[in-house]
mmCIF file of C-alpha atoms in Angstrom:
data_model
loop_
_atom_site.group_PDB
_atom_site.id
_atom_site.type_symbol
_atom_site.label_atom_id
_atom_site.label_comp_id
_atom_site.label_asym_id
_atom_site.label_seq_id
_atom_site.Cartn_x
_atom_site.Cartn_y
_atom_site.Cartn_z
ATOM 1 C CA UNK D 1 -2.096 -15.355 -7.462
ATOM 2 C CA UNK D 2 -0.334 -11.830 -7.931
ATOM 3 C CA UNK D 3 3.039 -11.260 -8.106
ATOM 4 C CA UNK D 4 3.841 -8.487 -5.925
ATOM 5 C CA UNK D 5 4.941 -4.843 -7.058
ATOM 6 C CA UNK D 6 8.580 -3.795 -5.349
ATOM 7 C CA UNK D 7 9.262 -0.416 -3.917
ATOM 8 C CA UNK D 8 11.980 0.334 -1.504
ATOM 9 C CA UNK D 9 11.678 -0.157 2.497
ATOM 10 C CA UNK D 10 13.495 3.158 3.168
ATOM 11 C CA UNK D 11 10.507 5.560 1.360
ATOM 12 C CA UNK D 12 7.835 7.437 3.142
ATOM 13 C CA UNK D 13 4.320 6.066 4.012
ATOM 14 C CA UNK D 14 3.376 8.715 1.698
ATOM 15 C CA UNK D 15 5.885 7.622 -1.381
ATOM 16 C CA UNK D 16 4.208 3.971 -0.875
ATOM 17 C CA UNK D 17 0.507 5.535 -1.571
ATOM 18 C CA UNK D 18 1.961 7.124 -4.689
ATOM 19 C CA UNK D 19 4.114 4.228 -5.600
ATOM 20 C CA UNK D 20 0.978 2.200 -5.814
ATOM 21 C CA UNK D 21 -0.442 4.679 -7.986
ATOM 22 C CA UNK D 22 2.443 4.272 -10.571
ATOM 23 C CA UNK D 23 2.581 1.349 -13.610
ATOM 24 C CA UNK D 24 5.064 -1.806 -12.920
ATOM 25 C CA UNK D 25 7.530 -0.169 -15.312
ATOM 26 C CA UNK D 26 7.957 2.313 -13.332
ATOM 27 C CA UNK D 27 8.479 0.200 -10.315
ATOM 28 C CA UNK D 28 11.254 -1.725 -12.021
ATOM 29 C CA UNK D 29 12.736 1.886 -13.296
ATOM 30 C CA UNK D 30 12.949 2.552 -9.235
ATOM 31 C CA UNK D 31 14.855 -0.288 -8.656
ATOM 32 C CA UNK D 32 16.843 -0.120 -11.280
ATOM 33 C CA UNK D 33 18.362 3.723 -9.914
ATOM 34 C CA UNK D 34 18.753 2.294 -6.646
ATOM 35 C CA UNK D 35 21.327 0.075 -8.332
ATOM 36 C CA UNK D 36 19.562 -3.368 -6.993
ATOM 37 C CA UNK D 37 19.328 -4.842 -9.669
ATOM 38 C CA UNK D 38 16.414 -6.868 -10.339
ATOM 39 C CA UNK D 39 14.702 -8.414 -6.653
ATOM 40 C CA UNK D 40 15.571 -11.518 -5.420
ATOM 41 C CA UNK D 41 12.596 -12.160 -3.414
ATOM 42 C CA UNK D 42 9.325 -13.360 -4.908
ATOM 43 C CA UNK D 43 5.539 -12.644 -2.879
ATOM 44 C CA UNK D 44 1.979 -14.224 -3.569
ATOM 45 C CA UNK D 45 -1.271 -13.168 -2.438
ATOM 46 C CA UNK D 46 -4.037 -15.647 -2.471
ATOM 47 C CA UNK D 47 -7.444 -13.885 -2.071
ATOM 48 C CA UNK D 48 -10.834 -16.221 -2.071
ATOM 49 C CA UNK D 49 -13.114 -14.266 -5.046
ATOM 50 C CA UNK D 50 -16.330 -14.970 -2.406
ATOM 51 C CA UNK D 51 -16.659 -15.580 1.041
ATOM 52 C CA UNK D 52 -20.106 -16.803 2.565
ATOM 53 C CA UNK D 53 -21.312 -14.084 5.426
ATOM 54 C CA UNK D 54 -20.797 -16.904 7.806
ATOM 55 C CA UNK D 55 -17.672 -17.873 7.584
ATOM 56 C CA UNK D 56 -13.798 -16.223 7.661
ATOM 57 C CA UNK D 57 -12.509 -14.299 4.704
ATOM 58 C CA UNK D 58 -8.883 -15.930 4.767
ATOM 59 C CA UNK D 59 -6.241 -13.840 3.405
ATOM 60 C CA UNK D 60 -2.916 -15.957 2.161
ATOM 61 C CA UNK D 61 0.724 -14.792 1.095
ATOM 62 C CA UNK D 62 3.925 -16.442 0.718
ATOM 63 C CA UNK D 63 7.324 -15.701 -0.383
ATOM 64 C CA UNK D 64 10.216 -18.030 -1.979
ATOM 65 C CA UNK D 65 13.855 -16.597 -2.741
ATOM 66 C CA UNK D 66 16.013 -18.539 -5.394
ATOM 67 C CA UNK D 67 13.017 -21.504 -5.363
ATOM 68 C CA UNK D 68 13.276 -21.708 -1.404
ATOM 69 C CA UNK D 69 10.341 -20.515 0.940
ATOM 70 C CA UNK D 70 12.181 -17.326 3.127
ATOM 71 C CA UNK D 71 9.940 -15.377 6.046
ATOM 72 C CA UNK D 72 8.921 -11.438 5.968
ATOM 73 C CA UNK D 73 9.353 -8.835 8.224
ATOM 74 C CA UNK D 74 5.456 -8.515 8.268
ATOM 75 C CA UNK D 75 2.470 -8.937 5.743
ATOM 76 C CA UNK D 76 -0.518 -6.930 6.484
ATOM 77 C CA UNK D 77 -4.212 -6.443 4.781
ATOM 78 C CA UNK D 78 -5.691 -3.107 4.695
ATOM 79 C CA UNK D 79 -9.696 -3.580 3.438
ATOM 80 C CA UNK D 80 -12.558 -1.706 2.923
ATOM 81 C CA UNK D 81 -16.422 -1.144 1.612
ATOM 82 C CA UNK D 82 -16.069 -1.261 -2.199
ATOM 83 C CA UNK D 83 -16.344 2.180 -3.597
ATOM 84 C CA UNK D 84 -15.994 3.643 -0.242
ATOM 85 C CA UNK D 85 -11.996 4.125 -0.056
ATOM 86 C CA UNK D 86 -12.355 7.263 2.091
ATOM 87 C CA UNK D 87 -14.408 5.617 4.373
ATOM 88 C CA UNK D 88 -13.166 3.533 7.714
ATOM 89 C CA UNK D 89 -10.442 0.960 6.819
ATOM 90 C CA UNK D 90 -9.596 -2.303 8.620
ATOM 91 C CA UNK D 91 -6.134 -4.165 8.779
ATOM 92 C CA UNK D 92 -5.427 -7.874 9.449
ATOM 93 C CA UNK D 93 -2.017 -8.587 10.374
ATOM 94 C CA UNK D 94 -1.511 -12.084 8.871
ATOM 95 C CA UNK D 95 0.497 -14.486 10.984
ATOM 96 C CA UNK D 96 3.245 -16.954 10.162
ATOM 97 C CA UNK D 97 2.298 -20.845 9.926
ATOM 98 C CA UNK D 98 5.197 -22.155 8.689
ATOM 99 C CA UNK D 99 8.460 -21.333 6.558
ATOM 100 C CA UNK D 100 7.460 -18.499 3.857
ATOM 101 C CA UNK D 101 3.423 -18.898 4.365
ATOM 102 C CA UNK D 102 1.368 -16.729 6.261
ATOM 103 C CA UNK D 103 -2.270 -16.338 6.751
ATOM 104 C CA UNK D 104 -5.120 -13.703 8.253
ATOM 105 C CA UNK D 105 -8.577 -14.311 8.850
ATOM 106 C CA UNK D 106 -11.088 -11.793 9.058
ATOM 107 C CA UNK D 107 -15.246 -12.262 10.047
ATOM 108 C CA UNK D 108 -16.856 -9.317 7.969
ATOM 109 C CA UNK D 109 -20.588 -8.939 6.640
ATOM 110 C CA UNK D 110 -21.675 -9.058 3.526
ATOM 111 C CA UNK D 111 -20.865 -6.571 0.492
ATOM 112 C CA UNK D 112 -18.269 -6.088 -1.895
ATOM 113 C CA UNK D 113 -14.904 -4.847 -0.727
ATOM 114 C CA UNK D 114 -11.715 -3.993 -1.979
ATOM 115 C CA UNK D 115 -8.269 -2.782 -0.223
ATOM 116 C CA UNK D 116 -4.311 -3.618 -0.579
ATOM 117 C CA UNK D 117 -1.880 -5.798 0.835
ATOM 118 C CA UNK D 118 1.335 -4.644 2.542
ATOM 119 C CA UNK D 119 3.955 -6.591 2.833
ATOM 120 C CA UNK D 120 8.036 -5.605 3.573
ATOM 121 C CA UNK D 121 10.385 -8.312 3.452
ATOM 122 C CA UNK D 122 13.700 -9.002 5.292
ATOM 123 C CA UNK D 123 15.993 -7.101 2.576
ATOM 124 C CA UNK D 124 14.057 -3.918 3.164
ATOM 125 C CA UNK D 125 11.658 -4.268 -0.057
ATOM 126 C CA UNK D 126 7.766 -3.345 0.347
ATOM 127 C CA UNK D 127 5.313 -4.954 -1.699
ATOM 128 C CA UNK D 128 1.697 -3.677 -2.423
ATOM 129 C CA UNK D 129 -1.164 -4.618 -5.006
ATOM 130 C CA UNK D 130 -4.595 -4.259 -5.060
ATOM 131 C CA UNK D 131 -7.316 -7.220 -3.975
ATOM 132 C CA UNK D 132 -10.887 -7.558 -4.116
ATOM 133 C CA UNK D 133 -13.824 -9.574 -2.959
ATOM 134 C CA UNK D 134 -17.187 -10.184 -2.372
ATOM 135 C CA UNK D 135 -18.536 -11.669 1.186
ATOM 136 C CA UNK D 136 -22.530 -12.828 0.442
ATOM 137 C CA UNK D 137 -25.203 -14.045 2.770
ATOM 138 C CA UNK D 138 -25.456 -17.964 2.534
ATOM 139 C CA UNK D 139 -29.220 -17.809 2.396
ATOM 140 C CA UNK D 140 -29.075 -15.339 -0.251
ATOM 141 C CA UNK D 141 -27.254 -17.729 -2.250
ATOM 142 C CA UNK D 142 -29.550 -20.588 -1.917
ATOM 143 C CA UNK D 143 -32.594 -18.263 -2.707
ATOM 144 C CA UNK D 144 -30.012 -17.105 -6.077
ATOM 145 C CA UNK D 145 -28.844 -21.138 -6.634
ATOM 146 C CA UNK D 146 -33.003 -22.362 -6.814
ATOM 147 C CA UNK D 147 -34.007 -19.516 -8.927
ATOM 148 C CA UNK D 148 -31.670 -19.942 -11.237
ATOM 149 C CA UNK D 149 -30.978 -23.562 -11.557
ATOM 150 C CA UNK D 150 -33.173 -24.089 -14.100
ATOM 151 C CA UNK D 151 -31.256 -21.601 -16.179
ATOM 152 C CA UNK D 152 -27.692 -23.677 -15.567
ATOM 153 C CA UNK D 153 -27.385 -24.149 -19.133
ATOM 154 C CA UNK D 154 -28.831 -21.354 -20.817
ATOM 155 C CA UNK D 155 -25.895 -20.059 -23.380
ATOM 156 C CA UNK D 156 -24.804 -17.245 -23.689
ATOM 157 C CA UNK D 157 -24.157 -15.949 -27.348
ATOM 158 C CA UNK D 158 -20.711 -17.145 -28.095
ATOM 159 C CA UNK D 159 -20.132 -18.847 -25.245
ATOM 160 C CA UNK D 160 -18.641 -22.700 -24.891
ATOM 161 C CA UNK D 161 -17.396 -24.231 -21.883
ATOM 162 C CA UNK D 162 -16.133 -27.906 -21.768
ATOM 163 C CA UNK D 163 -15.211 -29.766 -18.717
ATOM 164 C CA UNK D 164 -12.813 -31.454 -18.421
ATOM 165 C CA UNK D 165 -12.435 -33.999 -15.495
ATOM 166 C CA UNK D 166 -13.814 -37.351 -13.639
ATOM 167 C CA UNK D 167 -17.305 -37.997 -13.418
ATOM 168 C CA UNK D 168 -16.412 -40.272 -10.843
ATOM 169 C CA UNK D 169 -14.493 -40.350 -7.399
ATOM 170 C CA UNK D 170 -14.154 -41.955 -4.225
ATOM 171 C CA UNK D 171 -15.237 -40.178 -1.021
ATOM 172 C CA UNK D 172 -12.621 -38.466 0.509
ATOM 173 C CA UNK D 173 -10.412 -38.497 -2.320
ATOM 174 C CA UNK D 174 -9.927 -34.879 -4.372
ATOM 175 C CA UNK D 175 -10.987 -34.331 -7.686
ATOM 176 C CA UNK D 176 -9.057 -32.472 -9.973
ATOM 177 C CA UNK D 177 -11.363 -30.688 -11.708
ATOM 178 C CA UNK D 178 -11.141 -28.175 -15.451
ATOM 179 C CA UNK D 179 -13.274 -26.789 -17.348
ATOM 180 C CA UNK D 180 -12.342 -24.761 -20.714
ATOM 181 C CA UNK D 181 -13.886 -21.210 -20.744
ATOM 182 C CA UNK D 182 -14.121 -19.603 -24.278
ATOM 183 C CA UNK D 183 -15.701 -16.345 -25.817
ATOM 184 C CA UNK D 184 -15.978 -16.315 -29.602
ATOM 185 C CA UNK D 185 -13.377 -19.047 -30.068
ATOM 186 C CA UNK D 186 -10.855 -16.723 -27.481
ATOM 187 C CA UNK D 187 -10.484 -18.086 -23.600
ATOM 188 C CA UNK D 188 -12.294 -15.624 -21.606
ATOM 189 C CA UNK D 189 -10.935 -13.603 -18.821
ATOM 190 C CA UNK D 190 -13.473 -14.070 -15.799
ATOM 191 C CA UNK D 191 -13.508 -14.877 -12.158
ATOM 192 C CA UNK D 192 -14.243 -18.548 -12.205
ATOM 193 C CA UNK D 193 -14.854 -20.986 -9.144
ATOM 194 C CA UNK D 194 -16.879 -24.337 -8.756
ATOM 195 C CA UNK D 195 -19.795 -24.361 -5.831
ATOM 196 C CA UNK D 196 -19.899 -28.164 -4.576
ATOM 197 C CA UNK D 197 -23.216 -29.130 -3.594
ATOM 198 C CA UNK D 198 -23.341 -32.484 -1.794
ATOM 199 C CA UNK D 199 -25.815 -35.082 -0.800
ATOM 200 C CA UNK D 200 -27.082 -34.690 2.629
ATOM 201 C CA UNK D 201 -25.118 -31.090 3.222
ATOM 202 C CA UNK D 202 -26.496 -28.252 3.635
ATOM 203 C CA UNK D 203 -23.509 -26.039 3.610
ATOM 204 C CA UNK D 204 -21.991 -25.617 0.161
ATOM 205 C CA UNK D 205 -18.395 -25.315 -0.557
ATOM 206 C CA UNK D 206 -17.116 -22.659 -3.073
ATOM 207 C CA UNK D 207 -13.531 -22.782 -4.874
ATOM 208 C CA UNK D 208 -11.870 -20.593 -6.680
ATOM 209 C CA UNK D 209 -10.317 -22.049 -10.001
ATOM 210 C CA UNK D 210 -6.620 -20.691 -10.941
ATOM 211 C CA UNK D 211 -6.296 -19.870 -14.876
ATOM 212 C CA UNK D 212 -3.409 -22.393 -16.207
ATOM 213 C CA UNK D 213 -2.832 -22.053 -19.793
ATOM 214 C CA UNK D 214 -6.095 -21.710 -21.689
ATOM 215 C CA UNK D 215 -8.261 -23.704 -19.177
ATOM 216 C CA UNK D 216 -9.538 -22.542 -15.464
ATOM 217 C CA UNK D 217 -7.876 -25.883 -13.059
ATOM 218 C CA UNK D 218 -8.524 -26.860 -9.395
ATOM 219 C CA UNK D 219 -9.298 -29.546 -7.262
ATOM 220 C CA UNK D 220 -12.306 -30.401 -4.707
ATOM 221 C CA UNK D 221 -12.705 -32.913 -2.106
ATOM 222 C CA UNK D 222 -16.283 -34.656 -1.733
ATOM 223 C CA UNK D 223 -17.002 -36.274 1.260
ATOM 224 C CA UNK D 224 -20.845 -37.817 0.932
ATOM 225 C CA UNK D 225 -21.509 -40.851 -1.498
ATOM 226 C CA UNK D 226 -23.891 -40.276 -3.934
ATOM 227 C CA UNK D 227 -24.719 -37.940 -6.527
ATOM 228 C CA UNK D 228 -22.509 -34.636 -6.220
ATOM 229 C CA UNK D 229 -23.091 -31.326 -8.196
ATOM 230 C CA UNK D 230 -20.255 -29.309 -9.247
ATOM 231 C CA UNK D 231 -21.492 -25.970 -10.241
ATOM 232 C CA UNK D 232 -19.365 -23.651 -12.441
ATOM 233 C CA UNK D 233 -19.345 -20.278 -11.623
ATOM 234 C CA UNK D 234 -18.161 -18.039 -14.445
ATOM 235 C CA UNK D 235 -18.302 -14.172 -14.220
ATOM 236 C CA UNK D 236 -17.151 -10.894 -15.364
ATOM 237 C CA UNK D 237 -18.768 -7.810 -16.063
ATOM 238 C CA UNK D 238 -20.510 -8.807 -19.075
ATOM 239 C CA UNK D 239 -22.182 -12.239 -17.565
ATOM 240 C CA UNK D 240 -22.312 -14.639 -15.298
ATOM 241 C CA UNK D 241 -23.038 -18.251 -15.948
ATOM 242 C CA UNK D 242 -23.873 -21.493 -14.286
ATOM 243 C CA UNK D 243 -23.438 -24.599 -15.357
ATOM 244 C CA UNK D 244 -23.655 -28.253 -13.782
ATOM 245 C CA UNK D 245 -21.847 -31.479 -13.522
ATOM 246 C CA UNK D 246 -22.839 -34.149 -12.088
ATOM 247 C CA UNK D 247 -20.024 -36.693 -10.327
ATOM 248 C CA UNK D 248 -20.898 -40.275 -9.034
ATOM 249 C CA UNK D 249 -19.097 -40.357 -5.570
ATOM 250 C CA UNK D 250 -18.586 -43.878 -4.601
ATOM 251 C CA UNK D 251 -17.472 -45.078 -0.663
#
């Protein structure tokens, strides 16, 4: 989740690309001269880290003012080829499905991407950060999941993760699910996300795990009895590691 940068309604199209240039400091210092005070209303962005080529990229925001959930004036989601910002960019207007949420969906092939979300709300205030993802090709993945399953628990020097959750749960029921992520005794910044790989499905489901404190938290829903593998995802620009755990799912 990102808490949204604030720069005023009233400035140029141009302003807003420079704005986003800027530090949050200074976005606060802009605010602050305009005599607002500090902004009332509060915008998150929920971005999936990976999308399988097959399915939706689903874009999420939603905005709450004094605790409550209050509606935008409009939330859009400018993307494009990672790398390739001067090349052709595409925008999904996100649509409202109930008080304070919206959500877009977008079908896009595979790559890495990156773009910026737009959004003004009703008291005139735009807000813009960056997002990124990756959208991969499902049979890629399986080809990537059998070669390196038998690598799962290789360590990495320095490395320790510890789950933290059920072995066990009911079909249909969710799992909370947590694992603790550390690098040389430090939690590790990384984009973490379980794959759930169920017996009898072919199609596996990927989600992303939110950093709470000094642990990486979630929860997934298994549907098949039997044995289920939860595979931790953990990855960053120095590694990327696997690792299994096996839950009994009962009827």
């Amino acid at each position: 989740m990102k808490k949204a940068w604030l720069y005023s309604g009233l400035i140029l199209s141009t302003g807003i690309v420079l704005a986003g240039c800027g530090n949050e400091k200074q976005a606060m210092d802009h605010d602050n001269m305009q005599g607002s005070g500090k902004p009332t209303v509060e915008v998150n962005v929920n971005v999936p880290a990976k999308t399988m080529e097959e399915d939706k990229v689903v874009f999420k925001a939603s905005a709450v003012e004094q605790k409550k959930p209050v509606n935008l004036e409009d939330v859009t989601f400018e993307v494009w080829e990672a790398g390739k910002q001067d090349g052709a960019h595409q925008k999904f207007k996100a649509t409202l499905k109930k008080t304070g949420s919206y959500q877009a969906e977008a079908k896009l092939a595979e790559g890495e991407y990156e773009g910026l979300y737009h959004i003004n709300d009703k008291k005139g205030l735009h807000h813009m950060d960056k997002i990124s993802f990756v959208v991969m090709d499902h049979s890629h993945e399986k080809e990537e999941a059998s070669h390196e399953h038998g690598h799962d628990h290789e360590t990495v020097d320095g490395l320790s993760v510890h789950y933290m959750g059920a072995t066990k749960a009911k079909a249909g029921a969710e799992l909370p699910v947590s694992f603790h992520v550390f690098l040389d005794g430090k939690p590790l910044k990384a984009n973490v996300q379980v794959e759930v790989i169920e017996t009898g499905i072919e199609k596996h489901t990927y989600v992303p795990l939110e950093k709470k404190g000094d642990a990486y938290s979630g929860k997934v829903t298994l549907t098949a009895p039997g044995q289920t593998t939860v595979r931790l995802h953990v990855e960053n620009d120095q590694l990327h590691h696997h690792q299994d755990e096996l839950i009994t799912v009962a009827k």
